[in-house]
Coordinates of C-alpha atoms in Angstrom, one line a residue:
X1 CA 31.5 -7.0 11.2
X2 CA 28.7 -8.3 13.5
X3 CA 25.2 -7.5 13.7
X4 CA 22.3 -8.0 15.9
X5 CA 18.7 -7.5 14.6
X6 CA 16.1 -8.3 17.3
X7 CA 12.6 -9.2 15.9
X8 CA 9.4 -8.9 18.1
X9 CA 5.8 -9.9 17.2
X10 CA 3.2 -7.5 18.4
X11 CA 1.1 -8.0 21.6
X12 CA -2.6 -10.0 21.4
X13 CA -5.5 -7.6 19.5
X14 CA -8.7 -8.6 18.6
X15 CA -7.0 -9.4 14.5
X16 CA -4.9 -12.0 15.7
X17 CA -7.0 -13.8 18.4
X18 CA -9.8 -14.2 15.6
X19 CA -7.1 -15.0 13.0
X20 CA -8.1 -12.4 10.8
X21 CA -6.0 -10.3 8.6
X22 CA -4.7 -7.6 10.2
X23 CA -7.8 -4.2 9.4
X24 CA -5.9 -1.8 11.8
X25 CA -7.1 -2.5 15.5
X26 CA -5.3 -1.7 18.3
X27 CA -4.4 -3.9 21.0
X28 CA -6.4 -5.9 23.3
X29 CA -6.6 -5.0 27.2
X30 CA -4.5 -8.3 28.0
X31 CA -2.5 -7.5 25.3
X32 CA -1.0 -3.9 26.5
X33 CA -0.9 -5.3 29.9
X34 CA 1.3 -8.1 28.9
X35 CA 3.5 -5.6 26.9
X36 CA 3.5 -3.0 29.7
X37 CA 4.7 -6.1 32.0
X38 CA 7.9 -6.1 29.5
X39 CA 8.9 -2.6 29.4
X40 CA 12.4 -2.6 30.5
X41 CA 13.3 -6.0 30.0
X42 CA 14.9 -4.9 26.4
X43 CA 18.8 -3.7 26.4
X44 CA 19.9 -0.5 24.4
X45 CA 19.5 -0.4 20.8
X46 CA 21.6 1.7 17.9
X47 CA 18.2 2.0 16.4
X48 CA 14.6 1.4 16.8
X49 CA 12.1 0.7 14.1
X50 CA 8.6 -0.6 13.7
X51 CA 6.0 -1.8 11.2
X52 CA 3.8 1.2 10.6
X53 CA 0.4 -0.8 11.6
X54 CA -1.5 0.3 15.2
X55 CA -0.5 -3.3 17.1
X56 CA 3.0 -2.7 16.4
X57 CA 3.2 1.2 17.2
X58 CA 1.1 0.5 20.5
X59 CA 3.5 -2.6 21.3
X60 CA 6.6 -0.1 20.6
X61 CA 4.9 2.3 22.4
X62 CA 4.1 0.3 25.6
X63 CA 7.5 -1.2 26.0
X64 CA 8.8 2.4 26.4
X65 CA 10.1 2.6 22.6
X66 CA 9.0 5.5 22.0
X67 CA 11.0 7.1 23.8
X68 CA 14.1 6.6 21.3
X69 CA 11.8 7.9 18.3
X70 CA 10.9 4.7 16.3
X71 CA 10.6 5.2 12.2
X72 CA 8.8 3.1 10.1
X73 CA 10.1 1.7 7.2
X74 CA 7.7 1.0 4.3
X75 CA 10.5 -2.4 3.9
X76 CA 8.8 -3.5 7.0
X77 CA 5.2 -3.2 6.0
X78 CA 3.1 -6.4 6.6
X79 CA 2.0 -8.7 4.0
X80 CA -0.6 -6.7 1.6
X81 CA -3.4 -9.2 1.4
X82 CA -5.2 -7.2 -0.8
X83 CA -9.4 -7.2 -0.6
X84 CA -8.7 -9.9 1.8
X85 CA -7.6 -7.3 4.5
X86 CA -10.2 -7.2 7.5
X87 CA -12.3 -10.9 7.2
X88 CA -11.0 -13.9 8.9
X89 CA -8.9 -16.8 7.5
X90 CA -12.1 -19.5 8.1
X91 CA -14.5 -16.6 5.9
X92 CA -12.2 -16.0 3.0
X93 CA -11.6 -19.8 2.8
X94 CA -15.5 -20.4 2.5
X95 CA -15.8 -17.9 -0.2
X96 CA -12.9 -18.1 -2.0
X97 CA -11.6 -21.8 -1.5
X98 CA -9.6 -22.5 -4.6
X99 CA -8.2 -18.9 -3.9
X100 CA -6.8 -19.5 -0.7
X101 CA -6.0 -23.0 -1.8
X102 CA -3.6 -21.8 -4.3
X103 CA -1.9 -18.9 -2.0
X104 CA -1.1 -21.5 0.7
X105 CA 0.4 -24.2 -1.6
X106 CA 2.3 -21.5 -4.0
X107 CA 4.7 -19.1 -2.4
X108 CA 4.0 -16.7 -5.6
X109 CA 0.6 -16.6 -5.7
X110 CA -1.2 -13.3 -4.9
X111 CA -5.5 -14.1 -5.7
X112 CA -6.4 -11.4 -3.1
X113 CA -4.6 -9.1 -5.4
X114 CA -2.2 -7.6 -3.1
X115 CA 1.7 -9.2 -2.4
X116 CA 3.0 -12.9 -2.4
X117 CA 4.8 -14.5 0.0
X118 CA 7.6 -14.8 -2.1
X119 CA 7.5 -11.0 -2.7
X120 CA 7.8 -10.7 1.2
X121 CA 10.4 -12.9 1.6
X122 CA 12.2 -11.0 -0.9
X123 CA 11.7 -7.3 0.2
X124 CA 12.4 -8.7 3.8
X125 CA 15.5 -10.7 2.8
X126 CA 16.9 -6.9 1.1
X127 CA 16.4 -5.2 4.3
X128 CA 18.3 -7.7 6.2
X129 CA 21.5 -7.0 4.0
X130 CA 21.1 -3.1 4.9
X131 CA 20.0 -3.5 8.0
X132 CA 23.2 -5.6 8.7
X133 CA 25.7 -2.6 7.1
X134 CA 25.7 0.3 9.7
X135 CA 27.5 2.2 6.7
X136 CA 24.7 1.6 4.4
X137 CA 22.2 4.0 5.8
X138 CA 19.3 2.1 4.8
X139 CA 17.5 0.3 7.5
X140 CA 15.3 3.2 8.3
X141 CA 17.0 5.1 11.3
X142 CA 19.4 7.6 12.2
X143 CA 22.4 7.5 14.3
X144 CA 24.4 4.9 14.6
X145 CA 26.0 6.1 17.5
X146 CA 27.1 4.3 20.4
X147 CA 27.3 0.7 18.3
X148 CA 30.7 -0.9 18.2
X149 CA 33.1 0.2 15.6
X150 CA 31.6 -1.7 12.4
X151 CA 28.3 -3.0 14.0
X152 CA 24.7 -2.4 14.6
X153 CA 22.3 -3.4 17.1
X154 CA 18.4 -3.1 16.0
X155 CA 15.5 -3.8 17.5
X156 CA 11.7 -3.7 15.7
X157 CA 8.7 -4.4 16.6
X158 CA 7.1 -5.8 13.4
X159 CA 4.3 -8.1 12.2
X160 CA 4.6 -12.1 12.4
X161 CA 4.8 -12.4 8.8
X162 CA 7.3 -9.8 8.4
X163 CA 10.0 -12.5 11.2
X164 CA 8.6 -15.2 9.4
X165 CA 10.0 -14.4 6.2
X166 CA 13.2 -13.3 7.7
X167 CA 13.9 -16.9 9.2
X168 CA 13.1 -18.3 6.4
X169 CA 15.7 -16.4 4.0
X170 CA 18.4 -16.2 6.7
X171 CA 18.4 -20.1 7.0
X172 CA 18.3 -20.9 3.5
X173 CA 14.9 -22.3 3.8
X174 CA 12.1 -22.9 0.5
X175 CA 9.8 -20.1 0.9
X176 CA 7.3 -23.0 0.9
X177 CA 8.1 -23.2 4.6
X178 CA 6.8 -19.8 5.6
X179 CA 3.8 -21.2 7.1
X180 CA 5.3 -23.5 9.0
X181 CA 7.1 -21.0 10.9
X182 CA 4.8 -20.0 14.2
X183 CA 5.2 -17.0 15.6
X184 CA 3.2 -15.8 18.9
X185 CA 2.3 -12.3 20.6
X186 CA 5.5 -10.8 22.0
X187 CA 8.4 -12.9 21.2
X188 CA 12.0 -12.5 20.1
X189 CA 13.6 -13.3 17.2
X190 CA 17.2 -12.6 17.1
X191 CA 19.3 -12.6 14.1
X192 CA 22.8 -12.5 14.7
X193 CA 26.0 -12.3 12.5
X194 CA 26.3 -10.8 9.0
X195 CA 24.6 -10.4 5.4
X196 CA 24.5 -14.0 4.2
X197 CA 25.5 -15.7 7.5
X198 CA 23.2 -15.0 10.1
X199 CA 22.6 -17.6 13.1
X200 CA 18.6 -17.1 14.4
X201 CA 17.4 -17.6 17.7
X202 CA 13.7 -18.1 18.1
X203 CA 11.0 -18.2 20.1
X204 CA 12.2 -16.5 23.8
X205 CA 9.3 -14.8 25.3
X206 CA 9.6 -11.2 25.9
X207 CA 11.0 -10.5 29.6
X208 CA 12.8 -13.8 29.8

């Protein structure tokens, strides 16, 4: 059984060009037009999802998506950063420096209060396994129709933390390596294979 679970970071907003965690803004104006540029450049899916934050529904929605009726899986929620949510990286480190300190060195710290990166990689790493069982019923879709017999092809538009934790558990790698995983506007990260063997490819721009 083979599966094929393509990843893509949401366009530029306003959040991620001033590195600040993610307070619900919608996309930039170069953004959508570089996402709008894409649409059509992605082949047919089994199913569709999408993080359930405005970049990622506006990227979906842009790149014609929504026209296959994307859910939103609470599994693929973004990193909850807790009363950190809204200021920038460089503000919370001037206010809270031994806070954000500790959260970048230790994969299970959570000082904002919300969840870890371990915690992540963990909830992400569970969605792979279901999301790689067409059977299973629990990667946040419907039909399954049209795949090939005992496979799945999914795309979803999610957050970068959200592919950054699922490279790291598909290759094995310390969760201490999440950060070192970059992940820019609308790029494709393609997991390919099975629960507990997946190959990744990373980093093709969207409409390569």
């Amino acid at each position: 059984m083979t599966s094929r679970v393509m990843l893509i970071s949401p366009a530029m907003s306003a959040a991620l060009r001033e590195a600040r965690f993610d307070d619900g803004c919608p996309l930039d104006p170069a953004g959508l037009r570089l996402a709008e540029a894409a649409t059509g450049s992605l082949s047919a899916a089994d199913q569709v999802l999408v993080s359930p934050t405005v970049r990622c529904r506006e990227t979906a929605a842009a790149l014609g998506l929504d026209a296959l009726a994307f859910t939103e899986p609470p599994e693929l929620s973004g990193l909850d950063v807790g009363r950190w949510r809204g200021a920038t990286l460089a503000e919370v480190s001037a206010d809270e420096p031994e806070a954000v300190g500790r959260w970048l060195a230790d994969p299970s710290s959570a000082p904002h209060g919300g969840e870890s990166v371990a915690g992540l990689c963990e909830r992400v790493a569970k969605w792979l396994e279901t999301a790689a069982d067409p059977s299973s019923g629990a990667s946040g879709s419907g039909s399954t129709e049209g795949s090939g017999a005992g496979s799945v092809r999914i795309i979803a538009v999610v957050e970068p933390e959200i592919v950054r934790a699922g490279v790291v558990r598909a290759l094995g790698a310390p969760e201490s390596a999440f950060w070192r995983v970059d992940v820019p506007p609308l790029v494709v990260t393609e997991f390919s294979g099975r629960a507990g063997r997946w190959n990744v490819r990373v980093g093709r721009a969207l409409g390569e």
